[in-house]
Amino acid sequence: MKLLWVVVVVVLGVFGAEGEEALCRILGSPEFSMLSKEGDVTIGGAFTIHTKISEPPLSFTDTPPPLTCSSMNLIDFHFAQTMIFAIEEINNSSSLLPNMSIGYRIYDSCGSTLSSMRAVMALMNGQERTVGKTCSGQSAVHAIIGASDSSSTIVMSRSTGAFQIPVISHFATCACLSNRKEFPSFFRTIPSDFYQSRALAQLVKYFGWTWVGAVRSDNAYGNNGMATFVEAAGLEGVCIEYSEAILWNNPREQIARVVEVISRASSKVVVAFLSQWEMDVLLEEALAQNLTGLQWVGSESWITIDRLATRRSSAVLSGTLGFTISKSKIPGLREFLLRVGPAQDPNNTLLREFWETTFNCRFSPQEEKDSGPRQSQCSGSERLEEICNPFTDTSELRFSNNVYKAVYAVAHSIHDLLTCRHGEGQGGNRNCAHRDNIKPGQVLRYLRDVNFTMKSGERVYFDENGDPTAIYELVNWQRDQAGETVFVTVGNYNASLPNGEQFAMNGIQIVWAGNPLKRPRSVCSDSCLPGFRQAEIKGMPVCCFSCIPCAAGEISNLTDSAKCTQCSLEYWSNGDKSRCVPKVVEFLSFDETMGILLAAISMVGACLTIMVSLVFFCFRETPIVKASNSELSFLLLFSLTLCFLCSLTFIGRPSEWSCMLRHTAFGITFALCMSCVLAKTIAVVIAFQATMPGNTVPQCSIPLQRISVFSCTLLQVVICVLWLALAPSVPFRNTAHATEKVILECDVGSAIGFWAVLGYIGLLALLCFVLAFLARKLPDNFSEAKFITFSMLIFCAVWITFIPAYVSSPGKFTVAVEIFAILASSFGLLFCIFGPKCYIILLKPEKNTKKHIMGKSHRATSSASISYLVWSQSNDPYLWL
C-alpha cells in the first residue's frame, strides 16, 4: 500500500494531469458495487458500504484479481441513499438549479485506503474498466462526497487536489485535512478534530479528571485526534496514564492486551478516540474480560452509534459521555428510505444485497453445501416499515445531515457559478460558466465562498481551511423506563464563542458509570487542600504529586495550588496556612501577667518610698533624721518615688507621647536621684575630712548642695531636650526581629541621645561610688557612707548587667529588662540608704539619740572634730550633714 501511494504521489506531482492516464493503467477501476444516474452535472460519492475487503496475493505475473468487499454496512448505505435523496430533492426544486439535472456516481470504498484510491480514480475517469483503454483525462464528476473515515479521505483528497476536484467529507475529522497547502480542494461539513480534541480536554478538566487513560484508532483519525487531545489536555493540567492504539483488524491477542492495560490502570476514565469499527472490537473484548466500573469518554465517531448502545454493552458503557454533532430533521427522508429496494432496479446487486441483509433472506436458493444457518427465500415484497435498524432510523440525523448539507453546498456553488452571483469584490475575477461546460475547478472556486441557509435554518459556509463552525452536543448514555439506552444531551460546545464560554452544561442530571448518582474520581494524587502546595514526584507526570505544607508566613487559599504565596509584612499565615491574617502586635501591656507584676512592683516601690517619707516627716526632729540631712533626704525620696512611677510609662501600647515621655522621665528622675545621692556623699566626705574643731564648713554649704543638685539635674534636662528636638523617640512596628509577629516598640530615634542619657546617669553613679568609697572608714555608728557605697554597688551592677540584657532581649522583654533595671536600682537606693534609718526609727528608738549617733568618746582628733561639728553650730547644726 505504501508503494502504491508513493507511485501515486510521484506521478501526480511530476506529470500532473498527463499522469492520470498512467495512473488509470496502474490502478485499473474497481469491481465493486456502484449506484449511478446520469445528469447535466455529476456528483461522485464514496461510502463504506461494506466493511470487509479481501486483498488477494499479488503474483506480479498475471492481472490482479478484482477486490471483493463483504459485510454490508447499513449506516453508510443510509448515507448513500441520503445523498441520492438530496440530489432528487434538488432536481425537483424550481429555485435551485432550475431546468438542470444532477447525476451521481456512488462507489463503495470498503473502508480501505486501497479501495478508496480505486474509487476516486474511477470517479475521475468515468470508466469501469481501463485496462486496454485510454483514460479520457477529463473528470467524470464535478465534486465528490466522502469518504466515511479520515484515512480514506486523505487518499482521495491527495489524488483529486492536482485536478482541482473538490472533495466534501461528511465524516472525516482529522485536523490534518485543514492544511490548505496539502489539501487545497478539501471541504467538510463536520467540524475538525482540532476543536473536538480541545472540547474533550475541557470536558475531563471540568469534571476534575486529571488522570485518564487513552485509546485511539491506529490511523490518521485516531493518531492526529489523540495527539491534539494530549496537547490540549496538558495545557489543562490533565495527564495521560497510558495511550494505546488499535485497528479493527488487529489480532484478538493485541486487542486483549489493550483491555488488560485498561483494567490494570489506576485511572477510572478512558478517553476513546476510536472509529465505530475499532470500538466494536474493543467493546467485545471488554465484555469478554468483564471490564466494568470505568467512565468512558467517546469521540463523535461512535458516541451515537445505536448498535453499540445495547443492553448487553451497558455493563461496560453505561454513563458514557462524549461530544457529537448536532442532530437535525430532514423532512421526507424516511419516506424515501422506505421506498428503497430491489424493485427500483432488479438488476442492481447492491440493492439485492441490502434486501437480503435487512430481512435475513436470499433471492437465490441456498446451496446444500453452504455452511451456516438456513435462510428463507426473499420475495421482494417484505416491508421496510416493519424493520427498525440503522438504515431506517431517522430519529437522530447527525451524519446524514452532513451528507445532506454537502450535496446542497455543491448545488449552491454550481448555481452561483451559472448565475454569476459572486462578483469581483468577493471572489476575484470569475467567469460565468455555461451549463454544458462546467469544470470541477470552477465549482471548487465557488465552493470556497458558498454561503446559504438550509430549510432547517442552519447556515452553511466554510472558513479559509474548508471547515465549518465547530458546534457540538455533549451526550450522556442513559436508560429510559424500558431499560433501553438513549442519548441525552447534557451540554454543548461552541468553538466560535470566546474562551471560557465555549463549554456549558444545560443542567440536566448526568448518569455516571458505576454509581449513577456519584461522579467518579480519576486522579493520580488526591487534591492538596488549602494550606498545602503541590510538589512534583521525580519520574512521574505533573498530575502525580505530593502535598507539602506551606512554610510559615506563606499561604495557599485554593485547592491544588502549585505554589504558596508569601504574606505581606504586616500579615502572617493562620493556623492552617489558608489565609493571611494580621500579625499579632506584641508590646508589654497592663493586661498580661508580666505587665501586671511589674506595675504592681512599681506601685509597691512608690508606696514604700512615700511611707519612708512619712516616717521621716513624722520623726523629722529626731537626731537620726537631722543627722541624715533631711532636705536632701526628702528630695531623694521624692526622686525615688518618681523613679518607681516612671517605670509605668514603659508599660502599655507605645504612642508618640509615651515614647517621648518614658526615656526623658527616666533620665531626668534618675539624674535628680543621683544628684541628691552625690550631694549627700560630698557632704559626708567634707564633714569627716575635718581634723580640728576650727576646721568647719560654713553655713553656705547648704545653698551649694542645692545648686549642685540643680546643676547636675539641669544638665540632664538639656540632654533630653536636645534629644527630643533633634531625633525624638517614636513608635515603631518592628517586623524584622520576629517574622510571625509585629513588635510595637519605641524607636530611640537617636542612639547617641539614648546612650548619652544613660551615660550621664552612670557618670553620676560612678562619682557617688568613688566618693562613698573614700568615706568608708568613718566611725561605725555613723555609717552613711557605707550605705551609699552599698547602694551604688547595687546600682552599678544592675545597670552594667542591663546593657547586654537590653541588647539581646527580644520584643517586649527588652522593655521588661529596662523596667527591671529601673525598679532594681530604685529599690537598692531605697533599702540601702533609708532601710537602716527606718529600722532604727521604728524598731530601735533607743538608738535614735545624739549619744548613740556620736558613739562613745574617743581621744582621736577626728572624734573630737565630729563632736564639735555636730553640736557646736547654732540653730540647726545637722542640716549640712
mmCIF file of C-alpha atoms in Angstrom, residues 663-793:
data_model
loop_
_atom_site.group_PDB
_atom_site.id
_atom_site.type_symbol
_atom_site.label_atom_id
_atom_site.label_comp_id
_atom_site.label_asym_id
_atom_site.label_seq_id
_atom_site.Cartn_x
_atom_site.Cartn_y
_atom_site.Cartn_z
ATOM 1 C CA HIS A 663 13.037 57.854 78.332
ATOM 2 C CA THR A 664 13.122 61.531 79.236
ATOM 3 C CA ALA A 665 11.231 60.957 82.524
ATOM 4 C CA PHE A 666 13.542 58.076 83.332
ATOM 5 C CA GLY A 667 16.644 60.110 82.534
ATOM 6 C CA ILE A 668 15.647 63.228 84.464
ATOM 7 C CA THR A 669 14.312 61.422 87.574
ATOM 8 C CA PHE A 670 17.384 59.249 87.836
ATOM 9 C CA ALA A 671 19.621 62.252 87.282
ATOM 10 C CA LEU A 672 17.824 64.013 90.132
ATOM 11 C CA CYS A 673 18.189 60.928 92.297
ATOM 12 C CA MET A 674 21.882 60.545 91.552
ATOM 13 C CA SER A 675 22.412 64.295 92.113
ATOM 14 C CA CYS A 676 20.887 64.021 95.574
ATOM 15 C CA VAL A 677 22.978 60.971 96.437
ATOM 16 C CA LEU A 678 26.083 62.726 95.114
ATOM 17 C CA ALA A 679 25.345 65.802 97.225
ATOM 18 C CA LYS A 680 24.870 63.668 100.361
ATOM 19 C CA THR A 681 28.091 61.815 99.618
ATOM 20 C CA ILE A 682 30.048 65.023 99.135
ATOM 21 C CA ALA A 683 28.615 66.437 102.392
ATOM 22 C CA VAL A 684 29.658 63.346 104.333
ATOM 23 C CA VAL A 685 33.131 63.307 102.847
ATOM 24 C CA ILE A 686 33.711 67.007 103.507
ATOM 25 C CA ALA A 687 32.370 66.770 107.057
ATOM 26 C CA PHE A 688 34.568 63.964 108.104
ATOM 27 C CA GLN A 689 37.706 65.256 106.470
ATOM 28 C CA ALA A 690 37.939 67.998 109.113
ATOM 29 C CA THR A 691 40.626 67.237 111.711
ATOM 30 C CA MET A 692 40.302 70.252 114.013
ATOM 31 C CA PRO A 693 37.399 71.866 115.749
ATOM 32 C CA GLY A 694 38.109 75.105 113.963
ATOM 33 C CA ASN A 695 38.154 73.450 110.557
ATOM 34 C CA THR A 696 34.437 73.711 109.851
ATOM 35 C CA VAL A 697 32.224 74.040 106.868
ATOM 36 C CA PRO A 698 30.427 77.328 106.635
ATOM 37 C CA GLN A 699 26.652 77.612 106.570
ATOM 38 C CA CYS A 700 26.805 78.439 102.830
ATOM 39 C CA SER A 701 27.358 74.733 102.149
ATOM 40 C CA ILE A 702 23.600 74.237 102.166
ATOM 41 C CA PRO A 703 22.989 76.515 99.161
ATOM 42 C CA LEU A 704 25.951 74.859 97.453
ATOM 43 C CA GLN A 705 24.250 71.473 97.825
ATOM 44 C CA ARG A 706 21.068 72.841 96.303
ATOM 45 C CA ILE A 707 22.999 74.385 93.450
ATOM 46 C CA SER A 708 24.895 71.164 92.805
ATOM 47 C CA VAL A 709 21.656 69.140 92.707
ATOM 48 C CA PHE A 710 20.018 71.696 90.425
ATOM 49 C CA SER A 711 23.053 71.939 88.147
ATOM 50 C CA CYS A 712 23.500 68.186 87.755
ATOM 51 C CA THR A 713 19.813 67.694 87.027
ATOM 52 C CA LEU A 714 19.711 70.665 84.647
ATOM 53 C CA LEU A 715 22.459 69.161 82.515
ATOM 54 C CA GLN A 716 20.381 66.006 82.061
ATOM 55 C CA VAL A 717 17.356 68.124 81.165
ATOM 56 C CA VAL A 718 19.410 69.840 78.470
ATOM 57 C CA ILE A 719 20.477 66.492 77.036
ATOM 58 C CA CYS A 720 16.878 65.285 76.961
ATOM 59 C CA VAL A 721 15.626 68.482 75.320
ATOM 60 C CA LEU A 722 18.261 68.237 72.606
ATOM 61 C CA TRP A 723 17.342 64.587 72.089
ATOM 62 C CA LEU A 724 13.647 65.380 71.726
ATOM 63 C CA ALA A 725 14.324 68.316 69.456
ATOM 64 C CA LEU A 726 16.701 66.558 67.078
ATOM 65 C CA ALA A 727 15.595 62.907 66.966
ATOM 66 C CA PRO A 728 12.816 62.050 69.417
ATOM 67 C CA SER A 729 11.758 58.541 70.260
ATOM 68 C CA VAL A 730 8.744 57.446 68.189
ATOM 69 C CA PRO A 731 6.549 54.310 67.968
ATOM 70 C CA PHE A 732 7.979 51.706 65.591
ATOM 71 C CA ARG A 733 6.476 48.494 64.173
ATOM 72 C CA ASN A 734 9.380 46.066 64.170
ATOM 73 C CA THR A 735 8.767 43.292 61.609
ATOM 74 C CA ALA A 736 12.389 42.258 61.190
ATOM 75 C CA HIS A 737 13.093 40.774 64.593
ATOM 76 C CA ALA A 738 10.274 38.215 64.524
ATOM 77 C CA THR A 739 8.586 37.002 61.323
ATOM 78 C CA GLU A 740 5.364 35.828 62.932
ATOM 79 C CA LYS A 741 4.535 38.973 64.876
ATOM 80 C CA VAL A 742 4.898 42.735 64.870
ATOM 81 C CA ILE A 743 6.793 44.105 67.838
ATOM 82 C CA LEU A 744 5.422 47.500 68.737
ATOM 83 C CA GLU A 745 8.240 49.369 70.400
ATOM 84 C CA CYS A 746 9.695 52.805 70.815
ATOM 85 C CA ASP A 747 12.492 53.587 68.440
ATOM 86 C CA VAL A 748 15.002 55.673 70.367
ATOM 87 C CA GLY A 749 15.391 57.942 67.384
ATOM 88 C CA SER A 750 18.945 58.954 68.193
ATOM 89 C CA ALA A 751 21.170 56.253 69.673
ATOM 90 C CA ILE A 752 23.589 58.986 70.738
ATOM 91 C CA GLY A 753 20.867 60.726 72.736
ATOM 92 C CA PHE A 754 19.776 57.469 74.378
ATOM 93 C CA TRP A 755 23.253 56.410 75.423
ATOM 94 C CA ALA A 756 24.150 59.984 76.459
ATOM 95 C CA VAL A 757 21.267 59.926 78.962
ATOM 96 C CA LEU A 758 22.347 56.542 80.312
ATOM 97 C CA GLY A 759 25.993 57.558 80.289
ATOM 98 C CA TYR A 760 25.341 60.707 82.271
ATOM 99 C CA ILE A 761 23.431 58.739 84.925
ATOM 100 C CA GLY A 762 26.299 56.268 85.004
ATOM 101 C CA LEU A 763 28.797 59.073 85.451
ATOM 102 C CA LEU A 764 26.908 60.450 88.450
ATOM 103 C CA ALA A 765 26.646 56.979 89.920
ATOM 104 C CA LEU A 766 30.383 56.409 89.445
ATOM 105 C CA LEU A 767 31.224 59.670 91.206
ATOM 106 C CA CYS A 768 28.927 58.726 94.068
ATOM 107 C CA PHE A 769 30.576 55.326 94.346
ATOM 108 C CA VAL A 770 34.125 56.751 94.353
ATOM 109 C CA LEU A 771 33.361 59.385 96.987
ATOM 110 C CA ALA A 772 31.449 56.945 99.144
ATOM 111 C CA PHE A 773 34.319 54.506 98.862
ATOM 112 C CA LEU A 774 36.695 57.187 100.116
ATOM 113 C CA ALA A 775 34.434 57.734 103.148
ATOM 114 C CA ARG A 776 34.205 54.029 104.003
ATOM 115 C CA LYS A 777 36.459 54.453 107.222
ATOM 116 C CA LEU A 778 34.092 56.800 109.010
ATOM 117 C CA PRO A 779 33.057 55.892 112.610
ATOM 118 C CA ASP A 780 30.893 52.760 112.757
ATOM 119 C CA ASN A 781 27.966 54.435 114.379
ATOM 120 C CA PHE A 782 27.711 56.949 111.571
ATOM 121 C CA SER A 783 27.616 54.612 108.533
ATOM 122 C CA GLU A 784 26.004 56.912 105.930
ATOM 123 C CA ALA A 785 28.933 56.487 103.521
ATOM 124 C CA LYS A 786 28.836 52.710 103.794
ATOM 125 C CA PHE A 787 25.150 52.610 102.929
ATOM 126 C CA ILE A 788 25.704 54.879 99.932
ATOM 127 C CA THR A 789 28.570 52.628 98.828
ATOM 128 C CA PHE A 790 26.371 49.549 99.005
ATOM 129 C CA SER A 791 23.559 51.278 97.119
ATOM 130 C CA MET A 792 25.979 52.407 94.407
ATOM 131 C CA LEU A 793 27.374 48.900 94.115
#
